[in-house]
Coordinates of C-alpha atoms in Angstrom, one line a residue:
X85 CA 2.2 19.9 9.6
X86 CA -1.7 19.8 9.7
X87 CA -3.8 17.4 8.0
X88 CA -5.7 18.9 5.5
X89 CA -8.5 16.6 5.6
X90 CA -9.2 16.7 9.4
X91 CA -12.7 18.0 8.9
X92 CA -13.5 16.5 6.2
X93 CA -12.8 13.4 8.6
X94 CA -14.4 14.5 11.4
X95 CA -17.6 15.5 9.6
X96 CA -20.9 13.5 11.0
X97 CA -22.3 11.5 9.0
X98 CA -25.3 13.5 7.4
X99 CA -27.4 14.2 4.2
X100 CA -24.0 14.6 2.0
X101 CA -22.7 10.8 2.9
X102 CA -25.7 9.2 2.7
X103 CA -26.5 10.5 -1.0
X104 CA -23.0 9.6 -2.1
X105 CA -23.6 6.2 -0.5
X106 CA -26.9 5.6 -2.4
X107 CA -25.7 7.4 -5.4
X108 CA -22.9 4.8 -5.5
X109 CA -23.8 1.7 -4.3
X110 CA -26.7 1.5 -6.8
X111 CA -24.1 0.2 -9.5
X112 CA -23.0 -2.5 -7.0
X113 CA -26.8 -3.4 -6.7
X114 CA -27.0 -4.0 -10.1
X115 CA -23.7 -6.3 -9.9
X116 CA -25.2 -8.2 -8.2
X117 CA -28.2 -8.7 -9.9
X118 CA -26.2 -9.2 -12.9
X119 CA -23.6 -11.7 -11.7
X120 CA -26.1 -13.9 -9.4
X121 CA -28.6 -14.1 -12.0
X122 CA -27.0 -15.7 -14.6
X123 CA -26.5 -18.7 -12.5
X124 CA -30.3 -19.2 -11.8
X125 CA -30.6 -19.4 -15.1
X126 CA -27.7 -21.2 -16.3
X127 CA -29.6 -24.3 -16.5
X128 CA -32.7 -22.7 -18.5
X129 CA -30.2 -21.4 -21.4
X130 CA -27.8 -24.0 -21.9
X131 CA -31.5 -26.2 -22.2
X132 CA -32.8 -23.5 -24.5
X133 CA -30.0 -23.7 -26.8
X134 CA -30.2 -27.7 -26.8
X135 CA -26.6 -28.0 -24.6
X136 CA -26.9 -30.7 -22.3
X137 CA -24.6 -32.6 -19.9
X138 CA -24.4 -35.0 -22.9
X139 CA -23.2 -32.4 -25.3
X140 CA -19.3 -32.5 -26.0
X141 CA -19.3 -28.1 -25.8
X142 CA -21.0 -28.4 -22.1
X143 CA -18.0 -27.9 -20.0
X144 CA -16.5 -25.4 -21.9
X145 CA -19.6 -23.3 -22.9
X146 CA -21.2 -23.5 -19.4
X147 CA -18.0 -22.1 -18.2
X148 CA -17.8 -19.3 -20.6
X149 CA -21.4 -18.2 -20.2
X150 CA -20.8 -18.2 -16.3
X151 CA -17.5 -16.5 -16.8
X152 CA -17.6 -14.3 -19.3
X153 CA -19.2 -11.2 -17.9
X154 CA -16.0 -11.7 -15.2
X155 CA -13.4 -12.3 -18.2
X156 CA -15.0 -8.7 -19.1
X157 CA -15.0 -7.2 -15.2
X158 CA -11.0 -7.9 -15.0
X159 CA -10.6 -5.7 -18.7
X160 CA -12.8 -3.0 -17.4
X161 CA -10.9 -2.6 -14.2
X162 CA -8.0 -2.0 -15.5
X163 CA -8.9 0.2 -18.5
X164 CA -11.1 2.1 -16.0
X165 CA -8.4 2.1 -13.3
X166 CA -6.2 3.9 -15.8
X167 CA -8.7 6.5 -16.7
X168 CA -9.8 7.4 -13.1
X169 CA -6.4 8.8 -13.2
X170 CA -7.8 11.5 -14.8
X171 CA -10.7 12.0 -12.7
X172 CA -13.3 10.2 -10.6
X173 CA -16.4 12.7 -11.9
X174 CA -15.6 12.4 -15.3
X175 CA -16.2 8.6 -15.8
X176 CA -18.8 7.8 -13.1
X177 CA -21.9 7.1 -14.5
X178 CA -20.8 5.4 -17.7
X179 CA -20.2 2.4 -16.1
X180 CA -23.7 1.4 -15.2
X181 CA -24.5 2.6 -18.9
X182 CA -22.8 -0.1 -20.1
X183 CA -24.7 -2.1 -17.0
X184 CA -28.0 -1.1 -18.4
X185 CA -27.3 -1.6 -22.2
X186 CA -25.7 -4.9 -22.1
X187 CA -28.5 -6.1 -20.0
X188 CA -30.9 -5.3 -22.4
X189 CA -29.1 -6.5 -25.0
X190 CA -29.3 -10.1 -23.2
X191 CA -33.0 -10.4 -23.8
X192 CA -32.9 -10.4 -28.0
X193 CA -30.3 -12.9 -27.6
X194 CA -30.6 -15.1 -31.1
X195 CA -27.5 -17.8 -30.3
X196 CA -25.9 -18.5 -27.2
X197 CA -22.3 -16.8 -28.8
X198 CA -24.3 -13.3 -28.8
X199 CA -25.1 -14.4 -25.2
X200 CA -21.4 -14.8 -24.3
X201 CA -20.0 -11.8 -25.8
X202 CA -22.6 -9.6 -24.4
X203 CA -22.4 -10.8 -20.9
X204 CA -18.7 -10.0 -21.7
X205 CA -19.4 -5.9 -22.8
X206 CA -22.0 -6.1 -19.4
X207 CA -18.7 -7.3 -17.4
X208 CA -16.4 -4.0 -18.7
X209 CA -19.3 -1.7 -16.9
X210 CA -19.0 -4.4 -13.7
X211 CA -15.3 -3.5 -13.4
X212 CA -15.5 -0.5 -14.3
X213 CA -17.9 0.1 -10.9
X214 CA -16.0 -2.5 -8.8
X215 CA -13.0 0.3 -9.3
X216 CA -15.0 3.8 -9.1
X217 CA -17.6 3.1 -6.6
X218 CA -15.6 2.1 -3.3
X219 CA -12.6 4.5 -4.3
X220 CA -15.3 7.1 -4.6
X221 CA -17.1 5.9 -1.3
X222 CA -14.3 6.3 0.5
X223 CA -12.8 9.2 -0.7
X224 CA -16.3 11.2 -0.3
X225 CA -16.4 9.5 3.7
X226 CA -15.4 10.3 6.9
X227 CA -13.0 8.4 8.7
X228 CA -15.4 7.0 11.7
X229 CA -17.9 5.7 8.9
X230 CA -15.7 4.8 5.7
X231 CA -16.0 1.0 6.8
X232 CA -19.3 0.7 7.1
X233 CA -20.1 3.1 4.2
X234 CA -17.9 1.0 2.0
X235 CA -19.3 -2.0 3.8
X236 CA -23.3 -1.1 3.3
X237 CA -22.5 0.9 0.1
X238 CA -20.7 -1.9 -1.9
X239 CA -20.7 -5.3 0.6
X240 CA -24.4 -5.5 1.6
X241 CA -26.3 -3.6 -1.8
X242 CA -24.4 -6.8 -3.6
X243 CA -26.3 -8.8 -1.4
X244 CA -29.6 -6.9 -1.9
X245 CA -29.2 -7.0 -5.6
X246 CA -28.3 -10.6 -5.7
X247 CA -31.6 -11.1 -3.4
X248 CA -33.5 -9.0 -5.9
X249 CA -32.6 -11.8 -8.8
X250 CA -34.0 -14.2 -7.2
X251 CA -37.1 -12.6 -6.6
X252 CA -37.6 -11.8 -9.8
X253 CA -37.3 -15.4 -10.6
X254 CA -40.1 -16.3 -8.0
X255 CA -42.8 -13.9 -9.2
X256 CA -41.8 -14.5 -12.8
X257 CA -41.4 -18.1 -13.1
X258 CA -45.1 -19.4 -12.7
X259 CA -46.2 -16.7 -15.2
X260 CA -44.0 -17.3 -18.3
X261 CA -42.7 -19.8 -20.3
X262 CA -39.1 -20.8 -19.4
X263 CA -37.4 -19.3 -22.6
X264 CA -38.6 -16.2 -21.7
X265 CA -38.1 -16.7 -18.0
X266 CA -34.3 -16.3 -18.7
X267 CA -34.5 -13.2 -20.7
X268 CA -36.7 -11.5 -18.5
X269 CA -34.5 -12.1 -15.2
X270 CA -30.7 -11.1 -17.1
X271 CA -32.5 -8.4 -18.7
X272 CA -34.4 -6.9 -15.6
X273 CA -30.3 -5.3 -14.3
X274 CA -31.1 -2.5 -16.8
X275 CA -33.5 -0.8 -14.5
X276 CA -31.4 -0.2 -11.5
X277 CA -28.9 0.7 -13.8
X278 CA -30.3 3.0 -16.1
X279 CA -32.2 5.1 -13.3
X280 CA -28.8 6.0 -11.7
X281 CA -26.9 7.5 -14.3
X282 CA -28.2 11.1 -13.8
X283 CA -27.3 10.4 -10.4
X284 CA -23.8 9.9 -11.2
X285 CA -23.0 12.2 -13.7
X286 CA -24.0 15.0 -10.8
X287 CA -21.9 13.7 -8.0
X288 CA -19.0 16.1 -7.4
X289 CA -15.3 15.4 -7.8
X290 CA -14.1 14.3 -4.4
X291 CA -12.0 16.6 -2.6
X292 CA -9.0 14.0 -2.3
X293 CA -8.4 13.9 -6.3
X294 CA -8.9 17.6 -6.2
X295 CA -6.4 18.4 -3.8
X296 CA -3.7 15.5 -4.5
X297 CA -4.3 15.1 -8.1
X298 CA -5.2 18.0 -9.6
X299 CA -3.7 20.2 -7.3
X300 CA -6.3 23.1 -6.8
X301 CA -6.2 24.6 -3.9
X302 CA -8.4 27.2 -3.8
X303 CA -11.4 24.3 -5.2
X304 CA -10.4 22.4 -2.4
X305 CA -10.9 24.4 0.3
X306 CA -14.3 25.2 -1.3
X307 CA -15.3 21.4 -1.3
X308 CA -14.6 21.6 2.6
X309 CA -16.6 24.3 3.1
X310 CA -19.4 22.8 0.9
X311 CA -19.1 19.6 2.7
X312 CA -17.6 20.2 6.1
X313 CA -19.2 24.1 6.4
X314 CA -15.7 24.7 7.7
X315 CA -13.4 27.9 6.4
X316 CA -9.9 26.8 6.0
X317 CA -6.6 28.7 4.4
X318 CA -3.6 26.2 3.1
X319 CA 0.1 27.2 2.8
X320 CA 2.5 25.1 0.9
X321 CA 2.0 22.4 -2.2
X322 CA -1.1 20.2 -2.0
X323 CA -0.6 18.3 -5.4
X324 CA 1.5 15.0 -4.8
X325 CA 4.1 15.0 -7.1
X326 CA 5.3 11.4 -6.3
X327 CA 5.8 8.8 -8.9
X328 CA 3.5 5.3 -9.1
X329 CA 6.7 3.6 -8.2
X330 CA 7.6 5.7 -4.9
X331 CA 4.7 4.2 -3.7
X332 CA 5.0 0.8 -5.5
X333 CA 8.5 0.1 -3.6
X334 CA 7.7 1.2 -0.2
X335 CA 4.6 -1.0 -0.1
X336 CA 4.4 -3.3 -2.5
X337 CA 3.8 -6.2 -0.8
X338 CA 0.4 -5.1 1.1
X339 CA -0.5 -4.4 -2.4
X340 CA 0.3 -7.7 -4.0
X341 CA -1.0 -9.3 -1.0
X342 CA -4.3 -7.6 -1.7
X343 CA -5.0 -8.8 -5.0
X344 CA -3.9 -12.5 -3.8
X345 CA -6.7 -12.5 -1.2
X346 CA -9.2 -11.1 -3.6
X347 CA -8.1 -13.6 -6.2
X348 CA -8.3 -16.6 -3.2
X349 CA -11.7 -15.1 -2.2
X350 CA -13.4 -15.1 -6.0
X351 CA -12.6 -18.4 -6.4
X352 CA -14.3 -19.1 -3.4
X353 CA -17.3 -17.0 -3.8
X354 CA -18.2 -17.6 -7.5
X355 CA -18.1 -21.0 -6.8
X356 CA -21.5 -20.0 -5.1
X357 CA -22.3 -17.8 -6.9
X358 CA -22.4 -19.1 -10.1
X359 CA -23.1 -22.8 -9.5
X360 CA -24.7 -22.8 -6.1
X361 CA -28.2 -22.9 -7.7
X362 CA -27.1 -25.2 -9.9
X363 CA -24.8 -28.0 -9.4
X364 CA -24.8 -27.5 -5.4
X365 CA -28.7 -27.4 -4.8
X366 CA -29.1 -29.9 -7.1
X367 CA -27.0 -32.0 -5.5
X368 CA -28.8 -31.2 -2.1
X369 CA -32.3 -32.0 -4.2
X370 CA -33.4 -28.1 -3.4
X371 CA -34.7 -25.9 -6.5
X372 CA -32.5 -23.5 -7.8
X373 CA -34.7 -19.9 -7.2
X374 CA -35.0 -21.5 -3.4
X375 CA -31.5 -22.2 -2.8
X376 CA -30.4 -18.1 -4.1
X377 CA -33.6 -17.1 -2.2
X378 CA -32.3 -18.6 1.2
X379 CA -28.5 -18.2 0.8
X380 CA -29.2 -14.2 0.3
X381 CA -31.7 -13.5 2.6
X382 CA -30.8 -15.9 5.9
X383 CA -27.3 -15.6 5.3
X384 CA -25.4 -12.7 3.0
X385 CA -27.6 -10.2 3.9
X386 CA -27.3 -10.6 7.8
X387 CA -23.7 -11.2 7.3
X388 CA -23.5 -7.9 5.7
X389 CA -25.5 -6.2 8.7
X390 CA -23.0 -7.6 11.7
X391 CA -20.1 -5.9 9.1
X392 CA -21.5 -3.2 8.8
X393 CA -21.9 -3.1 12.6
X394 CA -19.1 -4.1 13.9
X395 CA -16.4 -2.8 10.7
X396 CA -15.4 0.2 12.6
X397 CA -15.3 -0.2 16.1
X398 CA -13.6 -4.1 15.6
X399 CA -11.8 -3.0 12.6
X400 CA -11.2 -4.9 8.9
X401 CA -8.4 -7.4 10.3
X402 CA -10.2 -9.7 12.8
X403 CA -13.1 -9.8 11.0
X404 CA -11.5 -10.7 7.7
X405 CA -9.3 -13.5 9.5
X406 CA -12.1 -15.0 11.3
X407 CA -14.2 -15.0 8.1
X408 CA -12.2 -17.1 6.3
X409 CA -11.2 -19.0 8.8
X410 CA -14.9 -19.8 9.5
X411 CA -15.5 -20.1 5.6
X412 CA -13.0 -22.9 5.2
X413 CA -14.7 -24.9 8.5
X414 CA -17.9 -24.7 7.4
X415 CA -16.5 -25.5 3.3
X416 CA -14.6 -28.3 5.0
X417 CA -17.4 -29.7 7.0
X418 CA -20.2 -29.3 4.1
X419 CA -17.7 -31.7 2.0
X420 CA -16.6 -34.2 4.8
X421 CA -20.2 -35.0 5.2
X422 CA -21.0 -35.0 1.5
X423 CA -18.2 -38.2 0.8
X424 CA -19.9 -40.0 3.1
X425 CA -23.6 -39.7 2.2
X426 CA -24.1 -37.6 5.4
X427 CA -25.8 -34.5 4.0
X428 CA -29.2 -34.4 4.4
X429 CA -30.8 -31.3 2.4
X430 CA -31.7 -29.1 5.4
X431 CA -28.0 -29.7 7.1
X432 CA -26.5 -28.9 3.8
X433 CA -28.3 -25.5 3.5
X434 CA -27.3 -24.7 6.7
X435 CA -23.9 -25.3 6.4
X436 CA -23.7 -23.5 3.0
X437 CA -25.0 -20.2 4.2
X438 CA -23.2 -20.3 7.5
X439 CA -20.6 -19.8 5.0
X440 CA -21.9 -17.7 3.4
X441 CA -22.9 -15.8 6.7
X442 CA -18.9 -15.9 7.3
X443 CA -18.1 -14.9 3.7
X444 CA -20.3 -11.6 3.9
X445 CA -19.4 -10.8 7.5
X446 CA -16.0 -11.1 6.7
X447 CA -14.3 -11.3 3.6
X448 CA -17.1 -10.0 1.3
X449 CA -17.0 -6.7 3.0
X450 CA -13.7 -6.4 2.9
X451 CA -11.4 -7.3 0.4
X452 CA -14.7 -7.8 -2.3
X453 CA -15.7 -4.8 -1.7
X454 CA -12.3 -3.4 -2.5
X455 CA -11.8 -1.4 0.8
X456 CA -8.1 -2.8 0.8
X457 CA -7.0 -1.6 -2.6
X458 CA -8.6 2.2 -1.4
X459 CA -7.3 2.0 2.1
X460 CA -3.7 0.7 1.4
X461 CA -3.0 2.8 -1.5
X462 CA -2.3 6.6 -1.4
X463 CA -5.0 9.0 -3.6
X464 CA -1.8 9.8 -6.4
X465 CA -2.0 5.7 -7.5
X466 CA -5.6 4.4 -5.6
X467 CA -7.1 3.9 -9.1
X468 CA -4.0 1.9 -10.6
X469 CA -4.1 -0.3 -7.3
X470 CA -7.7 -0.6 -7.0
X471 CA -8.2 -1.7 -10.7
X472 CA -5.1 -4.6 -10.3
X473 CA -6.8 -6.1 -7.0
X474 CA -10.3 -6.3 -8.9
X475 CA -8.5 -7.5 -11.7
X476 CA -7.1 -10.1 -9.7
X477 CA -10.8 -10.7 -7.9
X478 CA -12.0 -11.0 -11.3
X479 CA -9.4 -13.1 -12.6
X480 CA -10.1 -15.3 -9.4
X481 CA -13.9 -15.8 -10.4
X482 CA -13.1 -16.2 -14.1
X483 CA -10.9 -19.3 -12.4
X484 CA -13.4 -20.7 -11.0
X485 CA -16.0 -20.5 -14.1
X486 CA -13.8 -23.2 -15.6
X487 CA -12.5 -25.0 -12.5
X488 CA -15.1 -25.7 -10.5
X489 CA -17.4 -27.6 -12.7
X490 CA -14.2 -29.5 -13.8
X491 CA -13.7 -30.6 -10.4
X492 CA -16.7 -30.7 -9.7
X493 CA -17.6 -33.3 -12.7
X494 CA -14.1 -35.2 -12.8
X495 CA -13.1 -35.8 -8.8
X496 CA -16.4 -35.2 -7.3
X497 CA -18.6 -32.7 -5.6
X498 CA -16.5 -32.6 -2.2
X499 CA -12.9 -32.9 -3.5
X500 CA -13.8 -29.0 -5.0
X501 CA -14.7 -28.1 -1.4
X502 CA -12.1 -29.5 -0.3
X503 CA -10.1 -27.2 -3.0
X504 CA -12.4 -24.3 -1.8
X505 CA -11.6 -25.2 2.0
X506 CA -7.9 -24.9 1.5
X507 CA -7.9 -21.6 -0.3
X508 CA -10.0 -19.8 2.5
X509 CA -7.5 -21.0 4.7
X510 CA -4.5 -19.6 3.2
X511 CA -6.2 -16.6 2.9
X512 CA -7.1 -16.2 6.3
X513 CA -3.2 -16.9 7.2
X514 CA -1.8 -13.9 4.8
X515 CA -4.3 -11.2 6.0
X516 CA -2.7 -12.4 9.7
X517 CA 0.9 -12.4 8.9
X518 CA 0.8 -9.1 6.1
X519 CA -2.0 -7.2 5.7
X520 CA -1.9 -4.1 8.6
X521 CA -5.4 -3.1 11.0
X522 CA -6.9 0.1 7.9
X523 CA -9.9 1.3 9.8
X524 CA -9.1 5.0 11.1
X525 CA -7.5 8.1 8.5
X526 CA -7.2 7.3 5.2
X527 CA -4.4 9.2 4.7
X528 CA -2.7 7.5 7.9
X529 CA -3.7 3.8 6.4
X530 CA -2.5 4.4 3.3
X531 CA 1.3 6.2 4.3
X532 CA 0.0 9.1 2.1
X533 CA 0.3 11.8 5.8
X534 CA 4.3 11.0 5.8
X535 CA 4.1 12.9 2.2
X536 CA 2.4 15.8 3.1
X537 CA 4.8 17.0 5.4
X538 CA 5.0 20.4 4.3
X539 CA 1.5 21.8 4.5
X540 CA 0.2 23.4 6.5
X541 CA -3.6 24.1 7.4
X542 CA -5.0 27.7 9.0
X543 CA -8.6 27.6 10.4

């Protein structure tokens, strides 16, 4: 048996990766533009539309506006999850369609319901890229660089995007009024968005759903030539013939395990995410556009850069354990001191992005950047797994849109970190005890080499 993707593997890095990279991890740019900026401006709409703390609908319509694009991201996964099935090609680039369409749409907003169900349509093209761009990503990458490609390509353009928002904010905010301060910020995704599509509609298939999928051999060797400038002749069956639940039984529980951490993590995360300028800075007495400002750039964004440094040489497993770990000290801490009046503004900062700096370096360029649901999972079913673990990430942060600011209101600001603390603990715990070391051949990671036996590769 010879691996047939040994030189794609073992291809540098070159002109080829990077473009894919790019290419791909402009949709998660615009993710995170779209899913941080709706909490700088949470307060500004629900003030807009005359909802106040006072009103008896605040809970529950702060919760859906912060939630609903999710609610949307967790549909969108899985119907997208189902038709990558078909082909990765054939469906990239109408997910940041939807991006740039439903963030227009924001902007002529006439009630806050219109609001809602069009942060909802945004969300289908937000899953819809959570599953396509890392499975894509990796399956276009080498093996030396998949980490950090996946890492830069999906973990730290989030960041960037996210970073972006609040910039947008700054500049804009002394300049307009605040109604149509809002509007401006949500509906500024549809430029990042919009200018990519070309992009993706002429990114070719990727060899791996070529060769395993499809089953055409003679395309796939010219892929490796195009890509690796390596002539190559295959004897034997290269389509995987395998059933979703061959794969389903044998590993099942590194799948499940998966989507738990990613719905642990998006509770955590969107906690930040979509209340941190909010309810957290104002707690701390720091303005909202500051807070996002500061989080992103002195703390996600360097994260991001020691992942993509370190991702794989260290590999996904320590620095996914140690992220958590370090998420739930620093959560822990942030609310010990808060219960007893012992958080001065500049402490509290710190604290928040130093876990935030452990969320990014760890966690959110790992399992939020979906590298487990690609890695663990064989090219015949990667779509189907990919799309549940999302759908569980996205289910996590839909969670959270409803239970942190119930917590957060009825117990008190540090009994939800407290919540928050013991969730990035357990998470830490099962990637220890179940989730294997991924970095390395993707084919190895994912148990797909044992079925591929019977090939045989000529050079």
């Amino acid at each position: 048996m010879s691996d047939i993707y040994k030189d794609l593997d073992e291809k540098r890095f070159g002109w080829f990766h990077l473009k894919s990279m790019i290419t791909t991890g402009m949709g998660v740019f615009t993710d995170g533009y779209d899913l941080s900026s709706i909490g700088l401006v949470l307060l500004l709409v629900l003030s807009f539309y005359g909802i106040g703390k006072s009103s008896p609908d605040y809970t529950i319509v702060t919760s859906l506006l912060a939630g609903s694009a999710l609610i949307g991201a967790a549909v969108g996964a899985i119907v997208f999850g189902e038709l990558a099935r078909r082909g990765r090609k054939r469906f990239y680039g109408i997910d940041v369609a939807i991006l740039g369409i439903g963030a227009l749409l924001q902007a002529l907003s006439p009630n806050i319901t219109f609001l809602i169900v069009i942060r909802f349509i945004l969300g289908l093209g937000v899953g819809a890229d959570y599953v396509l761009s890392p499975m894509i990503m990796a399956e276009h990458s080498n093996s030396r660089d998949r980490g950090k490609t996946i890492a830069f390509g999906f973990g730290l353009m989030w960041g960037f995007g996210a970073t972006l928002a609040a910039v947008v904010y700054l500049l804009i905010a002394p300049l307009v009024s605040p109604n149509l301060l809002w509007r401006i910020v949500l509906s500024a995704g549809a430029i990042p968005a919009l200018a990519v599509v070309y992009l993706r509609r002429r990114m070719p298939e990727t060899p791996r759903f070529i060769a395993r999928i499809v089953g055409d051999k003679d395309k796939f060797i010219n892929e490796v030539k195009y890509i690796a400038n390596r002539e190559i002749k295959i004897n034997g069956e290269i389509k995987d013939n395998n059933t979703f639940m061959h794969y389903f039984k044998r590993y099942a529980g590194f799948y499940i395990t998966a989507m738990i951490l990613w719905f642990l993590y998006d509770q955590i995360a969107y906690s930040s995410i979509l209340f941190g300028p909010s309810l957290i800075a104002s707690g701390l007495g720091i303005p909202s556009d500051i807070f996002q400002f500061v989080m992103e750039l002195a703390f996600t964004i360097p994260g991001g850069i020691v992942a993509v440094s370190l991702i794989d040489r260290v590999g996904r497993k320590p620095l996914q354990v140690s992220g958590f770990i370090l998420m739930g000290v620093f959560l822990l801490s942030f609310g010990i001191l808060k219960d007893f009046s012992l958080l001065p503004a500049f402490l509290g900062l710190m604290l928040y992005g130093m876990q935030n700096f452990a969320n990014q370096y760890g966690p959110g360029s790992i399992s939020a950047s979906g590298m487990l649901g690609v890695e663990l999972a064989p090219t015949k079913i990667r779509s189907q797994i990919q799309s549940y673990t999302v759908a569980a990430g996205r289910t996590g942060a839909s969670l959270s849109s409803f239970v942190f600011p119930y917590m957060f209101i009825a117990f008190g600001e540090s009994f939800a970190f407290y919540y928050l603390t013991a969730l990035a603990i357990i998470a830490g715990i099962l990637t220890w005890v179940i989730i294997p070391e991924t970095k390395g051949s993707l084919e190895k990671t994912s148990g797909e080499l044992n079925e591929m036996r019977n090939i045989e590769v000529i050079e």
